[in-house]
PDB file of C-alpha atoms and ligand atoms in Angstrom:
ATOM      1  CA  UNK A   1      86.127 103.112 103.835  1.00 97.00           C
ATOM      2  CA  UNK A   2      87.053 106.671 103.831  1.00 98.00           C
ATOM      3  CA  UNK A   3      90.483 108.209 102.461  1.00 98.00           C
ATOM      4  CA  UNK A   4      91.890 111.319 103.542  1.00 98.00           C
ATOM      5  CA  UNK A   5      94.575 112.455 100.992  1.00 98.00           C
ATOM      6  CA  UNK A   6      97.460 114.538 101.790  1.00 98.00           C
ATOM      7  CA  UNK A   7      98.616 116.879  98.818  1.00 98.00           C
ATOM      8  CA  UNK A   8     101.819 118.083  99.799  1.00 98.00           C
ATOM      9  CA  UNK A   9     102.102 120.106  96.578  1.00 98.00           C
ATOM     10  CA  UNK A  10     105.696 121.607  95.938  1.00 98.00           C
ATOM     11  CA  UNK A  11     106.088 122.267  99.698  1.00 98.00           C
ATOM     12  CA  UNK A  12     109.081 121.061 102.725  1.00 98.00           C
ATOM     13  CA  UNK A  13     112.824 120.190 102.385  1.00 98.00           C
ATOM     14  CA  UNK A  14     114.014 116.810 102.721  1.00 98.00           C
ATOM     15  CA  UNK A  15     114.278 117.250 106.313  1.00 98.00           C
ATOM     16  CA  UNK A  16     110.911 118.896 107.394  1.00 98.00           C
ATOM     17  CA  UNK A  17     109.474 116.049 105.119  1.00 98.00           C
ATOM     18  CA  UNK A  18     110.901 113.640 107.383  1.00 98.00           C
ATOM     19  CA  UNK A  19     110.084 115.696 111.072  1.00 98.00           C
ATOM     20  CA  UNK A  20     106.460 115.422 109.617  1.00 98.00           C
ATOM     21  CA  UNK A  21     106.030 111.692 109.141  1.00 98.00           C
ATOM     22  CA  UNK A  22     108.301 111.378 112.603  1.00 98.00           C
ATOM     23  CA  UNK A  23     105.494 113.505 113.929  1.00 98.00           C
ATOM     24  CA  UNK A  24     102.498 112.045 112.496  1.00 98.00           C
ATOM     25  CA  UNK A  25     103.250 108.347 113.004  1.00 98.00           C
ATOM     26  CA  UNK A  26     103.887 108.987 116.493  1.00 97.00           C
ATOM     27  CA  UNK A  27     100.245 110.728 116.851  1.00 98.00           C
ATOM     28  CA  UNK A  28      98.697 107.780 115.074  1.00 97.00           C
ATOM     29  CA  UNK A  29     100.512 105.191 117.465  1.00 96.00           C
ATOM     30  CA  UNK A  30      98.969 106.805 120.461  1.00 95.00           C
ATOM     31  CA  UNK A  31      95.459 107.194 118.849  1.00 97.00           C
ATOM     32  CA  UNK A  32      92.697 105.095 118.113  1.00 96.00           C
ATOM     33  CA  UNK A  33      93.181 105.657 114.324  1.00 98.00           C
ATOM     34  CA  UNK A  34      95.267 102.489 113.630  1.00 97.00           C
ATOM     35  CA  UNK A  35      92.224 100.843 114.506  1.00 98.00           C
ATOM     36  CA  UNK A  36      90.368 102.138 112.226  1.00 98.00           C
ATOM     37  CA  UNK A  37      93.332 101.806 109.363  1.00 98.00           C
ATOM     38  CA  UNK A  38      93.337  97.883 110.779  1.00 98.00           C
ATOM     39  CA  UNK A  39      89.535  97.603 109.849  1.00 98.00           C
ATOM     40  CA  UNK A  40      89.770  98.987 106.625  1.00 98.00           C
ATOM     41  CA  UNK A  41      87.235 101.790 107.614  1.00 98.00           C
ATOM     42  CA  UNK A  42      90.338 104.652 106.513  1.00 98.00           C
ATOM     43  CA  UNK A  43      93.260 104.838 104.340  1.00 98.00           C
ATOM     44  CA  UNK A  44      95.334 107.786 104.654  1.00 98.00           C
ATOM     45  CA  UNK A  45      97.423 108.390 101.589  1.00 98.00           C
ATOM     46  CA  UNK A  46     100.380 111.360 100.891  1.00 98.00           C
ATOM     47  CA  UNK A  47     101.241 113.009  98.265  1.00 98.00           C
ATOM     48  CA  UNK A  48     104.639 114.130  98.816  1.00 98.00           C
ATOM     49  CA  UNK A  49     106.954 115.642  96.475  1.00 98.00           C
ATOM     50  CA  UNK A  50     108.457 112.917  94.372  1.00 98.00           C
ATOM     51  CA  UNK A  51     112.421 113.227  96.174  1.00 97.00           C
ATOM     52  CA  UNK A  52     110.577 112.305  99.095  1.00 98.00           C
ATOM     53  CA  UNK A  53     108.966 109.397  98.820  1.00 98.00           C
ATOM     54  CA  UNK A  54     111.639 106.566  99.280  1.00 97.00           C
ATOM     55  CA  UNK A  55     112.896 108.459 102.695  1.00 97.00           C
ATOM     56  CA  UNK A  56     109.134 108.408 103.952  1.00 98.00           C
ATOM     57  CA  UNK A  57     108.053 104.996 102.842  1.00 97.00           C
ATOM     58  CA  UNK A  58     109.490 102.940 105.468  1.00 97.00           C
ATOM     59  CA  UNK A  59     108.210 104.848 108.417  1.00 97.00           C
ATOM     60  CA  UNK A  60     104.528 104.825 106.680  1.00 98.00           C
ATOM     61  CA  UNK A  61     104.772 101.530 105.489  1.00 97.00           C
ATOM     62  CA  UNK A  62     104.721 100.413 109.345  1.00 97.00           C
ATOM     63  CA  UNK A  63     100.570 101.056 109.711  1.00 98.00           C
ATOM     64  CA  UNK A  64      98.548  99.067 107.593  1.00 97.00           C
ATOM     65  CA  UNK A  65      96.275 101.466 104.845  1.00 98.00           C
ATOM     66  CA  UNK A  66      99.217 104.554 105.464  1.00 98.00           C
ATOM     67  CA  UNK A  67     100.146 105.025 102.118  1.00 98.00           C
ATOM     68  CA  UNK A  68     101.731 107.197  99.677  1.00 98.00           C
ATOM     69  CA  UNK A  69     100.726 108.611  96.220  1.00 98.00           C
ATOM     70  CA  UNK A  70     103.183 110.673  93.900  1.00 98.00           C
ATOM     71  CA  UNK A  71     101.658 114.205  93.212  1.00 98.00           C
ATOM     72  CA  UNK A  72     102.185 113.221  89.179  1.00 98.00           C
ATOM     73  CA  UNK A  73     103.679 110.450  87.104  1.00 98.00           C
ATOM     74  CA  UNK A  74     105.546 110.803  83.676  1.00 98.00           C
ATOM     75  CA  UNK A  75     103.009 110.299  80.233  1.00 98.00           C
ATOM     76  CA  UNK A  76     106.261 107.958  78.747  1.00 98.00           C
ATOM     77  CA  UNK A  77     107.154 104.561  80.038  1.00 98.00           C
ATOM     78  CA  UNK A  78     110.750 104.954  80.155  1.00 98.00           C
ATOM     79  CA  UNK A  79     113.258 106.345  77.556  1.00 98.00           C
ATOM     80  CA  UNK A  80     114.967 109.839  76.531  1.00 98.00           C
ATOM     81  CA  UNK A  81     112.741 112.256  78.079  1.00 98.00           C
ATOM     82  CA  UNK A  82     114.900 114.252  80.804  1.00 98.00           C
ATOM     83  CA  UNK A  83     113.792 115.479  84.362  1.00 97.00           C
ATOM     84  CA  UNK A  84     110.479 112.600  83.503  1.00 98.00           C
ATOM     85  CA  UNK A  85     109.783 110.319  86.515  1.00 98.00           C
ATOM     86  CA  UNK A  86     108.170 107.262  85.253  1.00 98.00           C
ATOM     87  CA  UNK A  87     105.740 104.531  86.831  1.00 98.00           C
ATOM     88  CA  UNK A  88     107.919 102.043  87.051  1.00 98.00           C
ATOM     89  CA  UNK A  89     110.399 104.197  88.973  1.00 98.00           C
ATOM     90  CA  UNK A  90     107.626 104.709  91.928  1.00 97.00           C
ATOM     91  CA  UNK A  91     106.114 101.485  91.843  1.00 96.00           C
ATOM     92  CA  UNK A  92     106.617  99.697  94.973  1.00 95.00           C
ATOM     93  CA  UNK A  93     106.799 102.286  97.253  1.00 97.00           C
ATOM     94  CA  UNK A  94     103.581 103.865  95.871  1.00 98.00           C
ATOM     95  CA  UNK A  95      99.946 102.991  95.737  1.00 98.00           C
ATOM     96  CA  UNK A  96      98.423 106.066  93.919  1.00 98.00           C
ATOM     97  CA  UNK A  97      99.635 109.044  91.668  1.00 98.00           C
ATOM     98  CA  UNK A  98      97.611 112.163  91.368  1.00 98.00           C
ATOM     99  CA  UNK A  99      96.515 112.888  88.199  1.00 98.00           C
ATOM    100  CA  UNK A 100      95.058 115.984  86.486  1.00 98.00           C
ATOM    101  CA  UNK A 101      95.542 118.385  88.856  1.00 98.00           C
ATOM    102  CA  UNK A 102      94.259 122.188  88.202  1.00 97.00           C
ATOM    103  CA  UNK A 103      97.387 123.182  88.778  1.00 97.00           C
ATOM    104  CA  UNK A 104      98.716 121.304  86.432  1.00 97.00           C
ATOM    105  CA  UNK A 105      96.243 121.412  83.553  1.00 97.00           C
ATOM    106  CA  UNK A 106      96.912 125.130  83.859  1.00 96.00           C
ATOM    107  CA  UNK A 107      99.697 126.147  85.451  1.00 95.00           C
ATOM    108  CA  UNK A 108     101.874 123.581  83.535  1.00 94.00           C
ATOM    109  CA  UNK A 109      99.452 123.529  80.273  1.00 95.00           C
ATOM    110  CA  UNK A 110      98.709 119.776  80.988  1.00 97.00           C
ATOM    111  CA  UNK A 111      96.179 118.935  78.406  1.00 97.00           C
ATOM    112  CA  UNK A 112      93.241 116.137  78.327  1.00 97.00           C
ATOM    113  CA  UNK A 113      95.669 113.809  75.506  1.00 98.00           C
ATOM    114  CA  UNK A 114      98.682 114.499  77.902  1.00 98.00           C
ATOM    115  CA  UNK A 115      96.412 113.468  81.054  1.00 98.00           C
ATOM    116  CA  UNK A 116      94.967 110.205  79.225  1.00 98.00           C
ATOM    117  CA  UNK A 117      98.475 108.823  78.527  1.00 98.00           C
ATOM    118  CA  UNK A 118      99.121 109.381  82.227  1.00 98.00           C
ATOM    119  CA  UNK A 119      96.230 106.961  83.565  1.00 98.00           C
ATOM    120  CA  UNK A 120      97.332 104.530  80.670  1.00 98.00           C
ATOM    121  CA  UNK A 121     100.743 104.395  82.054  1.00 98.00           C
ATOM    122  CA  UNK A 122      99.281 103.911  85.691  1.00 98.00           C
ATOM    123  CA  UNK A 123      96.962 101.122  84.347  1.00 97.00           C
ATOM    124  CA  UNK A 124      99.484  99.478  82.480  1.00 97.00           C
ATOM    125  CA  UNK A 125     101.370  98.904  85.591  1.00 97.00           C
ATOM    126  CA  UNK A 126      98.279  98.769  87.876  1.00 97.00           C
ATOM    127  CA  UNK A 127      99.165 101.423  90.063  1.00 98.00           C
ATOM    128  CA  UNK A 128      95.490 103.177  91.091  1.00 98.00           C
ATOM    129  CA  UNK A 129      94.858 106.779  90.273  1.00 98.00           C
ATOM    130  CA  UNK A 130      93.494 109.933  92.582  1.00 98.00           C
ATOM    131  CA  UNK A 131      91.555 111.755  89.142  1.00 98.00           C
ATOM    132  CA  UNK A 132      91.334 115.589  89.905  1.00 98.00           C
ATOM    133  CA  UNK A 133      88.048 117.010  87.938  1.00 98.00           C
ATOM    134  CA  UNK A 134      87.698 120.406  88.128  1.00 98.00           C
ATOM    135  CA  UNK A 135      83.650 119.949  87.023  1.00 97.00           C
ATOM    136  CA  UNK A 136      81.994 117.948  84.810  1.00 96.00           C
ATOM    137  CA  UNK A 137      83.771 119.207  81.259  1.00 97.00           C
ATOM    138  CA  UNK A 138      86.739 116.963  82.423  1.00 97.00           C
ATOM    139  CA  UNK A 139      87.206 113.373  81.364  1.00 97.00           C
ATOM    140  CA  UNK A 140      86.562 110.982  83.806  1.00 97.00           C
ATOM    141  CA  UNK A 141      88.756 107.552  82.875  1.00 98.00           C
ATOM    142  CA  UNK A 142      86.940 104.340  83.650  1.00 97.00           C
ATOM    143  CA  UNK A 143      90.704 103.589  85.136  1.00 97.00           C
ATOM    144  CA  UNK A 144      90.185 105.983  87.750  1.00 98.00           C
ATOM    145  CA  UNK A 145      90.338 104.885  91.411  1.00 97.00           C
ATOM    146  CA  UNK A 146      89.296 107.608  93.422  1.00 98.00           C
ATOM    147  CA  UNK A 147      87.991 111.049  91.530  1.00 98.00           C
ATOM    148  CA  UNK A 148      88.565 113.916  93.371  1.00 98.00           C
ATOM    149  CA  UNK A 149      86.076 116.983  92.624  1.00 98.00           C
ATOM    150  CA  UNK A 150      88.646 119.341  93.198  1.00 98.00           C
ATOM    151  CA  UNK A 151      86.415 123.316  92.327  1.00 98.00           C
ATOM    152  CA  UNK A 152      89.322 125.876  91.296  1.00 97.00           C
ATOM    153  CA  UNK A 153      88.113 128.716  93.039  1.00 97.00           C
ATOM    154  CA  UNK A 154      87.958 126.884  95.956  1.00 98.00           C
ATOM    155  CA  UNK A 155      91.517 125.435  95.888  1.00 97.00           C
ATOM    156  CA  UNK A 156      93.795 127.879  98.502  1.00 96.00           C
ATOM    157  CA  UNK A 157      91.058 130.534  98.890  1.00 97.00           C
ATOM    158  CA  UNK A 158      89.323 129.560 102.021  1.00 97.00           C
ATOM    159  CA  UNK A 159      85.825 129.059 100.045  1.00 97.00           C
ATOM    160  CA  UNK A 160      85.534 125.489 100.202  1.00 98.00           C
ATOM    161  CA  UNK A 161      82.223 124.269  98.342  1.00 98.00           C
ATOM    162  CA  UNK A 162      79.299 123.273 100.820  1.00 98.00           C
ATOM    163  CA  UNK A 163      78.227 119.710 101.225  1.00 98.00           C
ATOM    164  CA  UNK A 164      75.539 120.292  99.203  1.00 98.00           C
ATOM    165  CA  UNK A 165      77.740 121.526  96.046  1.00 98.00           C
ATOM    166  CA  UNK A 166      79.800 118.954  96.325  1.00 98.00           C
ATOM    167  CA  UNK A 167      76.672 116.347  96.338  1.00 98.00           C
ATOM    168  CA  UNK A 168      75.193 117.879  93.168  1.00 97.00           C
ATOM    169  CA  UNK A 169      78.686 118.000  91.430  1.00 98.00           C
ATOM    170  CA  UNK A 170      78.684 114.258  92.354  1.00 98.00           C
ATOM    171  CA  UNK A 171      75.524 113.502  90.423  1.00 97.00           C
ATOM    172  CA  UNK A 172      77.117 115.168  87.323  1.00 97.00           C
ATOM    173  CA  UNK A 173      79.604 113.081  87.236  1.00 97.00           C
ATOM    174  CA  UNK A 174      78.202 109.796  86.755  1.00 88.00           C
ATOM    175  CA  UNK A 175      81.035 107.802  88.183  1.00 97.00           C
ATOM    176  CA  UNK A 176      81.019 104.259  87.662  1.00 97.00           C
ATOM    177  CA  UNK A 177      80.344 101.467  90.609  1.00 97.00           C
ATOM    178  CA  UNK A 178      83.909 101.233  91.516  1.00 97.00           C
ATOM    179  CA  UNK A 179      84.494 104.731  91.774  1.00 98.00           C
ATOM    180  CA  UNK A 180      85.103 106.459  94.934  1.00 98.00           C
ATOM    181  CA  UNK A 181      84.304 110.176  95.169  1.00 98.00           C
ATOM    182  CA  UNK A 182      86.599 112.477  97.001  1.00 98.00           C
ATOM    183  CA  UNK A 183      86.554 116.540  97.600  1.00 98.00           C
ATOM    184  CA  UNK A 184      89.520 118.615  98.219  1.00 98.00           C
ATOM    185  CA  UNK A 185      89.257 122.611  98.081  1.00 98.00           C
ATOM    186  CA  UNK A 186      90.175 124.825 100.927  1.00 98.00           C
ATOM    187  CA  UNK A 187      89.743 121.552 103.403  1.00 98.00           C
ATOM    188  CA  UNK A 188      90.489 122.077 107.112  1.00 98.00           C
ATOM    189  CA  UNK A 189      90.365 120.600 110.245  1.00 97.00           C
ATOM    190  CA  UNK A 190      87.227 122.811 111.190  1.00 98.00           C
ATOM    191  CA  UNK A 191      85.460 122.108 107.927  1.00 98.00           C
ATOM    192  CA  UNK A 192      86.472 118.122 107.397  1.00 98.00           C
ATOM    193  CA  UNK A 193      84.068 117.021 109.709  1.00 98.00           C
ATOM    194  CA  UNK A 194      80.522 117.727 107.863  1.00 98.00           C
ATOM    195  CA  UNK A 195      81.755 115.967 104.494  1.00 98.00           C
ATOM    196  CA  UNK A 196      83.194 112.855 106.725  1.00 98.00           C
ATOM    197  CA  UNK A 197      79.072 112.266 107.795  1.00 97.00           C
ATOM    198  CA  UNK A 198      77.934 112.577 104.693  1.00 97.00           C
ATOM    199  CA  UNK A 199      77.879 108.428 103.120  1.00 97.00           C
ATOM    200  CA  UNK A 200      77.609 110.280  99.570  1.00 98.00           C
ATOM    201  CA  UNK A 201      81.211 111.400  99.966  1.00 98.00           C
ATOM    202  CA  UNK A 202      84.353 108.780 100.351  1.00 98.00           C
ATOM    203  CA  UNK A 203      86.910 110.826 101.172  1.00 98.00           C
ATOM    204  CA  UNK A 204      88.716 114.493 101.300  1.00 98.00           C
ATOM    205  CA  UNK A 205      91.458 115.570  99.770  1.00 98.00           C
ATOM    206  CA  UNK A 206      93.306 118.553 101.909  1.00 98.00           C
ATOM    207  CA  UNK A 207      96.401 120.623 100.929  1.00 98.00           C
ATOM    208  CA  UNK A 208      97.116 123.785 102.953  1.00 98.00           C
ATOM    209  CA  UNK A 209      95.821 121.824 105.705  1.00 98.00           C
ATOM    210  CA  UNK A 210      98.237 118.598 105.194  1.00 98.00           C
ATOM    211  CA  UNK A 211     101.324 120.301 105.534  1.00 98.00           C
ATOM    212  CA  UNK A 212     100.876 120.461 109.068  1.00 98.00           C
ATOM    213  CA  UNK A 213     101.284 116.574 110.750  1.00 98.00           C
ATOM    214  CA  UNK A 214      99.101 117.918 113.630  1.00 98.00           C
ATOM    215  CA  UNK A 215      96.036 119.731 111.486  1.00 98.00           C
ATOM    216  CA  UNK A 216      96.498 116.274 108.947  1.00 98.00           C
ATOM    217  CA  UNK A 217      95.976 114.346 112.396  1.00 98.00           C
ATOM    218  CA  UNK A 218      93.125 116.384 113.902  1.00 98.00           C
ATOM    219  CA  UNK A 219      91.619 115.519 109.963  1.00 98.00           C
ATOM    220  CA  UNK A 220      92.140 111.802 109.886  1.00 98.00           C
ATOM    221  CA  UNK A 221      90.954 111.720 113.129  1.00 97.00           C
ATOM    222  CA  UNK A 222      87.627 113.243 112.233  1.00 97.00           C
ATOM    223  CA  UNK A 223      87.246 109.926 110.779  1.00 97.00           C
ATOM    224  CA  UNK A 224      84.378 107.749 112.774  1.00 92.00           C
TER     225      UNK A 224
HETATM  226  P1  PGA B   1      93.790 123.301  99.449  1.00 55.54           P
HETATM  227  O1  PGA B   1      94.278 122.426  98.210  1.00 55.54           O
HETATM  228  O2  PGA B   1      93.287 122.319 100.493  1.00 55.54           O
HETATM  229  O3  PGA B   1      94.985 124.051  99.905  1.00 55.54           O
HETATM  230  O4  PGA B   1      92.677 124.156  98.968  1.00 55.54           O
HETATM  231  C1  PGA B   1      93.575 121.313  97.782  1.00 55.54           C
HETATM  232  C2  PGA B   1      94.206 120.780  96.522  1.00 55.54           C
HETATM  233  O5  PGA B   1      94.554 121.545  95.628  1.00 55.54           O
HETATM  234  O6  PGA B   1      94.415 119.570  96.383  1.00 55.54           O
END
């Protein structure tokens, strides 16, 4: 099975959320991707902001393996911690949260401790994980799903890592049986095709290139 992971980042109103998934769904339905989805050979998962997700989860949840993952989940469980948006807010109408994100383990000075209570709060209410490693110096959990090799300077820039990068970050890894290995940096609809082929590497992880629904589409359908 492949995945192809949406990252919407902190992009779209409420509205142009919605034209997208109109947009998309109605590509899939007159593809030959829902066949695929049907078969289990592709799950397509996004990432939308979190305000979004309960107005897009009933059109996705129409196609079997269209899912959607929040972009981050809240290190508490519940309680007195203001603005936080917990697990078992999103459960239900998610499958995966992102964790670890570069942006957010700098941008937002999101430390390893910080990340680890994160995937404990996803495993506690066995909700799977999308890991973002920026190289081997981060942690990878044994709770961890997918793990997304996700190089910073090739995140927005346009120098996405060749196949053969990616495959020798892989090895550095050492992911566990159950882990599925995913690359996202500077992903495109020109680009997605060479790391599809390659049986080392279970998925891709676009941003830039998501917010489109028609570029996402020309992605997924890369998918063989
Ligand atoms: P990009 O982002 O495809 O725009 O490089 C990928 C990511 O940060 O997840």
């Amino acid at each position: 099975m492949k995945f192809i992971i949406g990252n919407w980042k902190a992009n779209k109103t409420a509205q142009e959320a919605f034209e997208w998934m109109l947009i998309f769904t109605e590509k899939l339905k007159t593809s030959e991707v829902p066949k695929l989805l049907e078969e289990d050979k592709l799950q397509i998962i996004i990432a939308p902001p979190f305000p979004f997700i309960y107005l897009l989860q009933p059109l996705a949840e129409k196609f079997h393996n269209l899912v959607l993952a929040s972009q981050d989940i809240s290190q508490f469980s519940d309680g007195s911690f203001t603005g936080e948006v917990t697990a078992q807010m999103v459960k239900g109408v998610i499958d995966y949260s992102i964790i670890g994100h570069s942006e957010r383990r700098v941008s937002l000075y999101e430390d390893e401790a910080t990340i680890a209570k994160k995937m404990k709060q996803l495993e506690d209410l066995k909700l799977k994980s999308i890991l973002c490693v920026r190289d081997e110096k981060d942690t990878i959990y044994s709770s961890a799903s997918l793990v997304a090799y996700e190089p910073m300077d090739a995140i927005g820039t346009g120098n996405n890592k060749t196949v053969e990068e990616v495959i020798a970050m892989k090895k550095n890894l050492s992911l566990l049986p159950h882990q599925k290995f995913i690359y996202g940096g500077s992903v495109n609809e020109e680009n997605c095709t060479e790391y599809l082929q390659n049986p080392e590497i279970d998925g891709l992880l676009p941003g830039k290139a998501s917010l489109d629904p028609v570029e996402f589409f020309s992605i997924v359908s890369s998918v063989e």
